[in-house]
Each structure stands twice: as structure tokens, then as C-alpha cells.
Amino acid sequence: MKPLKDSKRTLLKPHLLSVEELSIPEIDILLNKANFYADANRQKGKIEKTLKGSTVITLFFETSTRTKTSFELAAKRLGADSIGINASTSAIKKGETLIDTAMTLNAMHADILIVRHPDSGAVKLLSEKVNCAVINAGDGTHEHPTQALLDALTIKRNKKNIKGLNIAICGDVLHSRVARSNILLLSKLGARIRIIAPPTLIPKGIENLGVEIFNNMEKGLINCDIVMMLRLQTERMKGLYVPSTREYFKFYGLDHKKLKNAKKDALIMHPGPMNRGIEIDSSLADNLDRSVIHQQVEIGVAVRMACLEMLTVGIDK
Ligand code: CP
């Protein structure tokens, strides 16, 4: 691993636990580097192995396709050794605690631990017990910082500027760490955020984050530049939050009729995985003139490459 650079000239952070801890200049530096990697990944050009000699471990206590794979790919593209640990096939099944598991991996001289956990705050707690860098890959309903960063870069690449955009975040906001991270990040970058959801799926106090709240999707979408749909997270629901998925789609699913209320060039986003026919009409999800869902996945690798650099060798300002 290369020696750490002078942190005065380089963006170098100990951990990435939330978007709250990133300043606007830091976000700009991170997204600029990620933008460079997004182009480099497309051109399949030679990428400098800045993480050669580093060990990156993904430790996931919840399922994942996009985040886990893209972190492992990002680490490999930068020359790191990357290893994935699945909680369901590890010693966690024998009763080992989260902290003991993390300390064990720390003792193997991991440089970065990338952790997803069902409990809000669990990843921060773990970061206080190890001496390697930790990335939050999603903790409970709290935050999913790299998802928000990749969403921001996807918007920037398509709309040039985030400042002044009307962004609607629609659906199961109550259970969504993606919504929370995006509200914090996109507001910080100057967007106006609207939340569109049934009252049962809006967290108490969310208005304190400066968002506008709509229970009517047609009204909420008027003049929107970005329509970000969220998955109905039935696995986190204890009780009945919507009468039925059919009813939900009728009032809160994105279909052609409701989308007409947004701007003509409004883009459709979804962090995935999608429930087709529940929160989004299948043909809209696949309409490449409007939907940037696959771009989000592609840019996710580039953003995670920049994040890995930010925690190891640093990003030159
Ligand atoms: N968006 C997201 O976090 O997807 P995965 O659950 O597949 O990682």
C-alpha cells in the first residue's frame, strides 16, 4: 500500500459512515474523481492500481446485489485484494458478535471494512472498535451514503447541475436509508426535495430536514426534474402500512399518467432492487429515454472506487 499523502493537499478521511460528515468541497472532490472513473470504466482504459497491496473486506449482514458487487469490483479495478464475507455462512451463525467479527477481520490487517447491517448505528459502533477504515454500506433505516453519492453523480452527468432542481423522492420513505441519505446530500447540493408518500410511510419529523411533503402523487410530481422511486420494504414492516400492493400502485406507483405531471425531460431513478408493478410500471423502468436506473448501477462502481481512494491513498484536490 502506498504511504498516505499530506492530508492538507489531499482529501483523506478515516471512515465513510454518513453523508452528513462530508462538506460541499469534499463532495465535489469525491464526485469529480468518481466522474473520471465513470469515463475510464466505459473506455476500459488502463486504470492506475492505486490500492495495490490493500485489503478490502465486505461484511454484509443483509442481502445485496449492487452494493456488494460494485464495492468488490471497485476494489479489484484499483488493484486491491478484495474478499467478501456473507454473514449467513460465517461464524456469526455460531453466535459471534458483530464487534468480535470486526475485530477478527481487523486482526487480519484489513485496510477497509465495508459493512451492511440491519441496525441503525451498528456500522458507526463497529468503526469505533477497529483501527482500519470503515464504509457504511447501509445501516438499518439510517444511511446509505454511497448510494446517495452515486445518485448525485448520475443526476450531475445528466442534468449538469443539481442546484435548483426539483427532486421528488417517492414511496416508502419511512423504511428507506437511501431516502435519508439523498435528502441530506441533495439538499446540501442545492436541490429542492419533495417527499411523496402515503401518511403511513412518512417518518415523523422529516419536515425538519427542509423537505416539502405530498400525499398526492399527481400534485407532488408537478414541475419535477427527477422522480426517484423507492422500494416498498415489506421485510421491514411490522403491521399493515398499505391496504394492498394493488391499491399502492394505483395511488403511489409511477405510471405513464402520473409521470405526465413532471417536466417533459424528467428522469426516473430507482436505487434497486425494484418491485415492478408495485412502485413502478415495468415499461417506464425499461424506457431508456427516461429511466437512468442502469446508469445508477454503472456509476456506482466509479463512486465506490473514489470512496476507496478517499480512505486509503487520498484524492488529490
Ligand atoms: N441499492 C442497493 O443498495 O442495492 P443492493 O441491496 O442490491 O445492494
Coordinates of C-alpha atoms and ligand atoms in Angstrom, one line a residue:
M1 CA 0.0 0.0 0.0
K2 CA 1.3 3.5 -0.9
P3 CA 2.1 5.8 2.0
L4 CA -0.6 8.2 3.0
K5 CA -0.3 11.6 1.4
D6 CA -0.3 15.0 3.1
S7 CA -3.9 15.4 4.1
K8 CA -3.7 19.2 3.7
R9 CA -3.4 18.7 -0.1
T10 CA -5.4 15.5 -0.3
L11 CA -8.9 14.5 0.6
L12 CA -8.3 11.8 3.0
K13 CA -11.0 10.5 5.5
P14 CA -10.8 7.9 8.3
H15 CA -14.2 6.4 7.6
L16 CA -17.3 7.0 5.4
L17 CA -20.3 6.5 7.7
S18 CA -22.8 9.1 6.5
V19 CA -23.2 11.9 4.0
E20 CA -23.7 14.3 7.0
E21 CA -19.9 14.2 7.7
L22 CA -19.0 15.4 4.1
S23 CA -18.6 19.1 3.4
I24 CA -19.6 20.5 0.0
P25 CA -16.0 20.9 -1.2
E26 CA -15.3 17.3 -0.2
I27 CA -18.4 16.1 -2.1
D28 CA -17.2 18.0 -5.2
I29 CA -13.7 16.4 -5.0
L30 CA -15.1 12.9 -4.5
L31 CA -17.7 13.3 -7.3
N32 CA -15.1 14.7 -9.7
K33 CA -12.8 11.7 -9.1
A34 CA -15.8 9.3 -9.5
N35 CA -16.7 11.1 -12.7
F36 CA -13.2 10.4 -14.0
Y37 CA -13.6 6.7 -13.1
A38 CA -17.0 6.6 -14.7
D39 CA -15.5 7.6 -18.1
A40 CA -12.4 5.4 -17.6
N41 CA -14.5 2.3 -16.8
R42 CA -16.5 2.9 -20.0
Q43 CA -13.4 3.2 -22.1
K44 CA -11.9 0.1 -20.5
G45 CA -8.7 2.1 -20.3
K46 CA -5.7 1.3 -18.1
I47 CA -6.6 2.4 -14.5
E48 CA -3.8 3.1 -12.1
K49 CA -3.7 0.5 -9.4
T50 CA -3.7 3.0 -6.5
L51 CA -4.9 0.4 -4.0
K52 CA -2.2 -2.3 -4.8
G53 CA -1.3 -4.1 -1.6
S54 CA -4.5 -3.0 0.2
T55 CA -7.1 -5.5 1.6
V56 CA -10.7 -4.7 1.3
I57 CA -13.3 -6.9 3.1
T58 CA -17.1 -6.7 2.5
L59 CA -19.1 -7.8 5.5
F60 CA -22.8 -7.9 4.8
F61 CA -25.5 -8.9 7.4
E62 CA -28.2 -8.2 4.8
T63 CA -28.6 -9.2 1.2
S64 CA -27.2 -7.1 -1.6
T65 CA -26.5 -7.4 -5.3
R66 CA -25.5 -3.9 -6.4
T67 CA -23.6 -2.5 -3.4
K68 CA -21.5 -5.6 -2.5
T69 CA -20.6 -6.5 -6.1
S70 CA -19.7 -2.9 -7.0
F71 CA -17.5 -2.5 -4.0
E72 CA -15.7 -5.7 -4.8
L73 CA -15.3 -4.7 -8.4
A74 CA -14.2 -1.2 -7.5
A75 CA -11.5 -2.7 -5.2
K76 CA -10.3 -5.1 -7.9
R77 CA -10.2 -2.3 -10.5
L78 CA -7.9 -0.3 -8.2
G79 CA -5.6 -3.4 -7.6
A80 CA -6.7 -4.2 -4.0
D81 CA -7.3 -7.7 -2.7
S82 CA -11.0 -8.0 -2.0
I83 CA -12.7 -10.6 0.0
G84 CA -16.5 -10.9 0.6
I85 CA -17.9 -12.3 3.8
N86 CA -21.5 -13.4 4.0
A87 CA -23.0 -13.3 7.5
S88 CA -25.1 -16.4 6.8
T89 CA -22.0 -18.6 6.2
S90 CA -19.6 -17.1 8.7
A91 CA -19.0 -17.7 12.4
I92 CA -21.8 -15.2 13.1
K93 CA -24.1 -18.1 12.7
K94 CA -22.3 -19.7 15.7
G95 CA -23.1 -16.7 17.8
E96 CA -20.1 -14.5 17.3
T97 CA -21.0 -10.8 17.8
L98 CA -20.7 -8.0 15.3
I99 CA -17.8 -6.4 17.2
D100 CA -15.9 -9.7 17.6
T101 CA -16.3 -10.4 13.9
A102 CA -15.0 -7.0 13.0
M103 CA -12.0 -7.3 15.5
T104 CA -11.2 -10.7 13.9
L105 CA -11.1 -9.1 10.4
N106 CA -9.1 -6.2 11.8
A107 CA -6.5 -8.6 13.2
M108 CA -6.0 -9.9 9.7
H109 CA -4.8 -6.4 8.7
A110 CA -7.8 -5.4 6.6
D111 CA -7.4 -1.8 5.3
I112 CA -11.0 -1.2 4.7
L113 CA -14.1 -2.9 6.1
I114 CA -17.3 -2.3 4.1
V115 CA -20.3 -3.2 6.3
R116 CA -24.1 -3.5 5.8
H117 CA -26.2 -4.1 8.9
P118 CA -29.9 -4.1 9.7
D119 CA -29.5 -1.9 12.8
S120 CA -29.1 1.8 12.5
G121 CA -25.8 2.9 14.1
A122 CA -24.2 -0.5 14.1
V123 CA -21.6 0.4 11.5
K124 CA -20.6 3.5 13.4
L125 CA -20.2 1.4 16.6
L126 CA -18.0 -1.0 14.7
S127 CA -15.9 1.8 13.4
E128 CA -15.0 2.8 16.9
K129 CA -13.7 -0.7 17.7
V130 CA -11.3 -1.3 14.8
N131 CA -8.3 0.6 13.5
C132 CA -9.0 0.2 9.8
A133 CA -11.2 2.4 7.7
V134 CA -14.9 1.5 7.7
I135 CA -17.5 2.3 5.0
N136 CA -21.2 2.2 5.8
A137 CA -22.9 0.1 3.0
G138 CA -26.3 0.7 4.6
D139 CA -27.3 0.6 8.3
G140 CA -30.9 0.0 9.2
T141 CA -33.1 2.9 8.2
H142 CA -30.3 5.4 8.9
E143 CA -28.0 6.0 6.0
H144 CA -26.6 4.5 2.7
P145 CA -24.0 7.2 1.8
T146 CA -22.5 5.6 -1.3
Q147 CA -26.0 5.2 -2.8
A148 CA -26.7 8.9 -2.4
L149 CA -23.3 9.8 -3.8
L150 CA -23.9 7.7 -6.9
D151 CA -27.4 9.1 -7.3
A152 CA -25.9 12.7 -7.1
L153 CA -23.3 11.9 -9.8
T154 CA -25.9 10.2 -12.0
I155 CA -28.0 13.4 -11.8
K156 CA -25.0 15.7 -12.4
R157 CA -24.0 13.7 -15.5
N158 CA -27.5 14.0 -16.9
K159 CA -28.6 17.5 -15.8
K160 CA -25.2 19.2 -15.4
N161 CA -26.2 21.0 -12.1
I162 CA -28.0 19.8 -9.0
K163 CA -28.6 23.2 -7.6
G164 CA -32.2 24.4 -8.2
L165 CA -33.6 21.0 -9.4
N166 CA -36.9 19.8 -8.1
I167 CA -36.4 16.2 -6.9
A168 CA -39.3 14.0 -5.8
I169 CA -38.5 11.1 -3.6
C170 CA -41.5 8.8 -3.7
G171 CA -42.8 5.8 -1.8
D172 CA -41.6 4.0 1.3
V173 CA -39.6 6.8 2.9
L174 CA -40.2 5.5 6.4
H175 CA -38.0 2.4 5.9
S176 CA -35.5 3.9 3.5
R177 CA -31.9 4.8 4.4
V178 CA -31.5 5.7 0.7
A179 CA -34.2 8.5 1.1
R180 CA -32.5 9.9 4.2
S181 CA -29.0 10.0 2.7
N182 CA -30.4 11.5 -0.5
I183 CA -32.4 14.2 1.3
L184 CA -29.3 15.2 3.2
L185 CA -26.9 15.1 0.3
L186 CA -29.1 16.6 -2.5
S187 CA -30.3 19.4 -0.2
K188 CA -26.7 20.2 0.7
L189 CA -26.0 20.5 -3.1
G190 CA -28.9 22.9 -3.5
A191 CA -31.8 20.8 -4.8
R192 CA -35.4 21.3 -3.6
I193 CA -36.6 18.0 -2.2
R194 CA -40.2 16.8 -2.2
I195 CA -41.4 13.6 -0.4
I196 CA -44.4 11.9 -1.9
A197 CA -45.9 9.0 0.1
P198 CA -48.9 7.9 2.0
P199 CA -49.0 9.3 5.6
T200 CA -48.2 5.9 7.0
L201 CA -44.9 5.8 5.1
I202 CA -43.6 9.2 6.1
P203 CA -41.2 9.3 9.1
K204 CA -42.2 11.7 11.9
G205 CA -40.2 14.9 11.9
I206 CA -38.9 14.6 8.3
E207 CA -40.1 18.2 7.6
N208 CA -37.2 19.3 9.9
L209 CA -34.9 18.2 7.0
G210 CA -36.4 21.0 4.9
V211 CA -38.4 18.8 2.5
E212 CA -41.9 19.5 1.2
I213 CA -44.4 16.7 1.8
F214 CA -47.1 15.5 -0.5
N215 CA -49.6 12.7 0.0
N216 CA -51.0 13.1 -3.6
M217 CA -48.5 11.9 -6.2
E218 CA -50.1 13.8 -9.2
K219 CA -49.7 17.1 -7.3
G220 CA -46.3 16.2 -5.9
L221 CA -44.8 15.5 -9.3
I222 CA -45.8 18.8 -10.9
N223 CA -42.7 20.5 -12.4
C224 CA -40.3 17.8 -11.1
D225 CA -36.9 17.3 -12.8
I226 CA -36.1 14.0 -11.1
V227 CA -38.6 11.3 -10.0
M228 CA -36.8 8.9 -7.6
M229 CA -38.9 5.9 -6.7
L230 CA -38.3 3.7 -3.6
R231 CA -38.9 0.1 -3.0
L232 CA -41.8 -0.9 -0.7
Q233 CA -39.7 -2.6 2.0
T234 CA -42.2 -5.1 3.2
E235 CA -39.5 -7.1 5.1
R236 CA -39.0 -4.2 7.5
M237 CA -42.8 -3.6 8.1
K238 CA -44.3 -4.8 11.4
G239 CA -48.0 -4.4 10.6
L240 CA -50.1 -3.1 7.8
Y241 CA -48.8 0.1 6.1
V242 CA -50.7 -0.1 2.8
P243 CA -54.1 -1.7 2.2
S244 CA -52.7 -3.8 -0.7
T245 CA -49.9 -3.6 -3.3
R246 CA -52.6 -3.1 -6.0
E247 CA -54.0 -0.1 -4.1
Y248 CA -50.5 1.2 -3.5
F249 CA -49.6 1.0 -7.2
K250 CA -52.9 2.8 -8.1
F251 CA -52.1 5.8 -5.9
Y252 CA -48.3 5.8 -5.5
G253 CA -46.9 3.6 -8.3
L254 CA -45.2 5.6 -11.1
D255 CA -47.1 5.1 -14.3
H256 CA -47.4 7.0 -17.6
K257 CA -50.3 9.1 -16.5
K258 CA -48.8 10.3 -13.2
L259 CA -45.4 10.9 -14.9
K260 CA -47.1 13.4 -17.3
N261 CA -47.3 15.8 -14.3
A262 CA -43.5 16.0 -14.1
K263 CA -41.3 18.0 -16.6
K264 CA -41.1 16.6 -20.1
D265 CA -37.5 15.7 -19.6
A266 CA -37.8 14.5 -16.0
L267 CA -35.6 11.5 -15.3
I268 CA -36.7 8.3 -13.5
M269 CA -34.4 6.8 -10.8
H270 CA -34.6 3.8 -8.5
P271 CA -31.9 2.5 -6.2
G272 CA -33.0 -1.1 -6.8
P273 CA -34.0 -3.7 -6.3
M274 CA -37.3 -2.8 -8.0
N275 CA -40.7 -4.2 -7.4
R276 CA -42.1 -3.9 -10.9
G277 CA -45.8 -3.2 -10.9
I278 CA -45.8 -2.2 -7.2
E279 CA -43.9 1.1 -7.1
I280 CA -43.0 1.4 -10.8
D281 CA -44.6 0.5 -14.1
S282 CA -42.3 -2.0 -15.8
S283 CA -42.3 -0.2 -19.2
L284 CA -41.2 3.0 -17.5
A285 CA -38.4 1.3 -15.7
D286 CA -37.1 0.0 -19.0
N287 CA -37.6 3.2 -21.0
L288 CA -34.1 4.3 -21.6
D289 CA -35.2 7.8 -22.7
R290 CA -36.5 8.5 -19.2
S291 CA -35.0 5.9 -16.9
V292 CA -31.4 6.1 -15.7
I293 CA -31.6 3.1 -13.4
H294 CA -28.9 1.2 -15.2
Q295 CA -26.7 4.3 -15.2
Q296 CA -27.1 4.4 -11.4
V297 CA -25.7 0.9 -11.2
E298 CA -22.8 1.7 -13.6
I299 CA -21.8 4.9 -11.8
G300 CA -22.0 3.0 -8.5
V301 CA -18.7 1.3 -9.3
A302 CA -17.0 4.6 -10.1
V303 CA -18.2 6.3 -7.0
R304 CA -17.1 3.4 -4.9
M305 CA -13.6 3.5 -6.5
A306 CA -13.4 7.1 -5.5
C307 CA -14.6 6.3 -1.9
L308 CA -12.0 3.6 -1.5
E309 CA -9.2 6.0 -2.6
M310 CA -10.6 8.7 -0.2
L311 CA -10.0 6.3 2.7
T312 CA -6.6 4.9 1.7
V313 CA -4.3 6.9 -0.5
G314 CA -6.5 10.0 -0.7
I315 CA -7.8 12.1 -3.6
D316 CA -5.7 15.0 -4.8
K317 CA -7.6 18.3 -4.5
Ligands
CP1 N1 -29.3 -0.1 -3.9 C1 -28.9 -1.1 -3.1 O1 -28.4 -0.9 -2.0 O2 -29.0 -2.3 -3.7 P1 -28.5 -3.7 -3.1 O3 -29.4 -4.0 -2.0 O4 -28.6 -4.7 -4.2 O5 -27.0 -3.5 -2.7

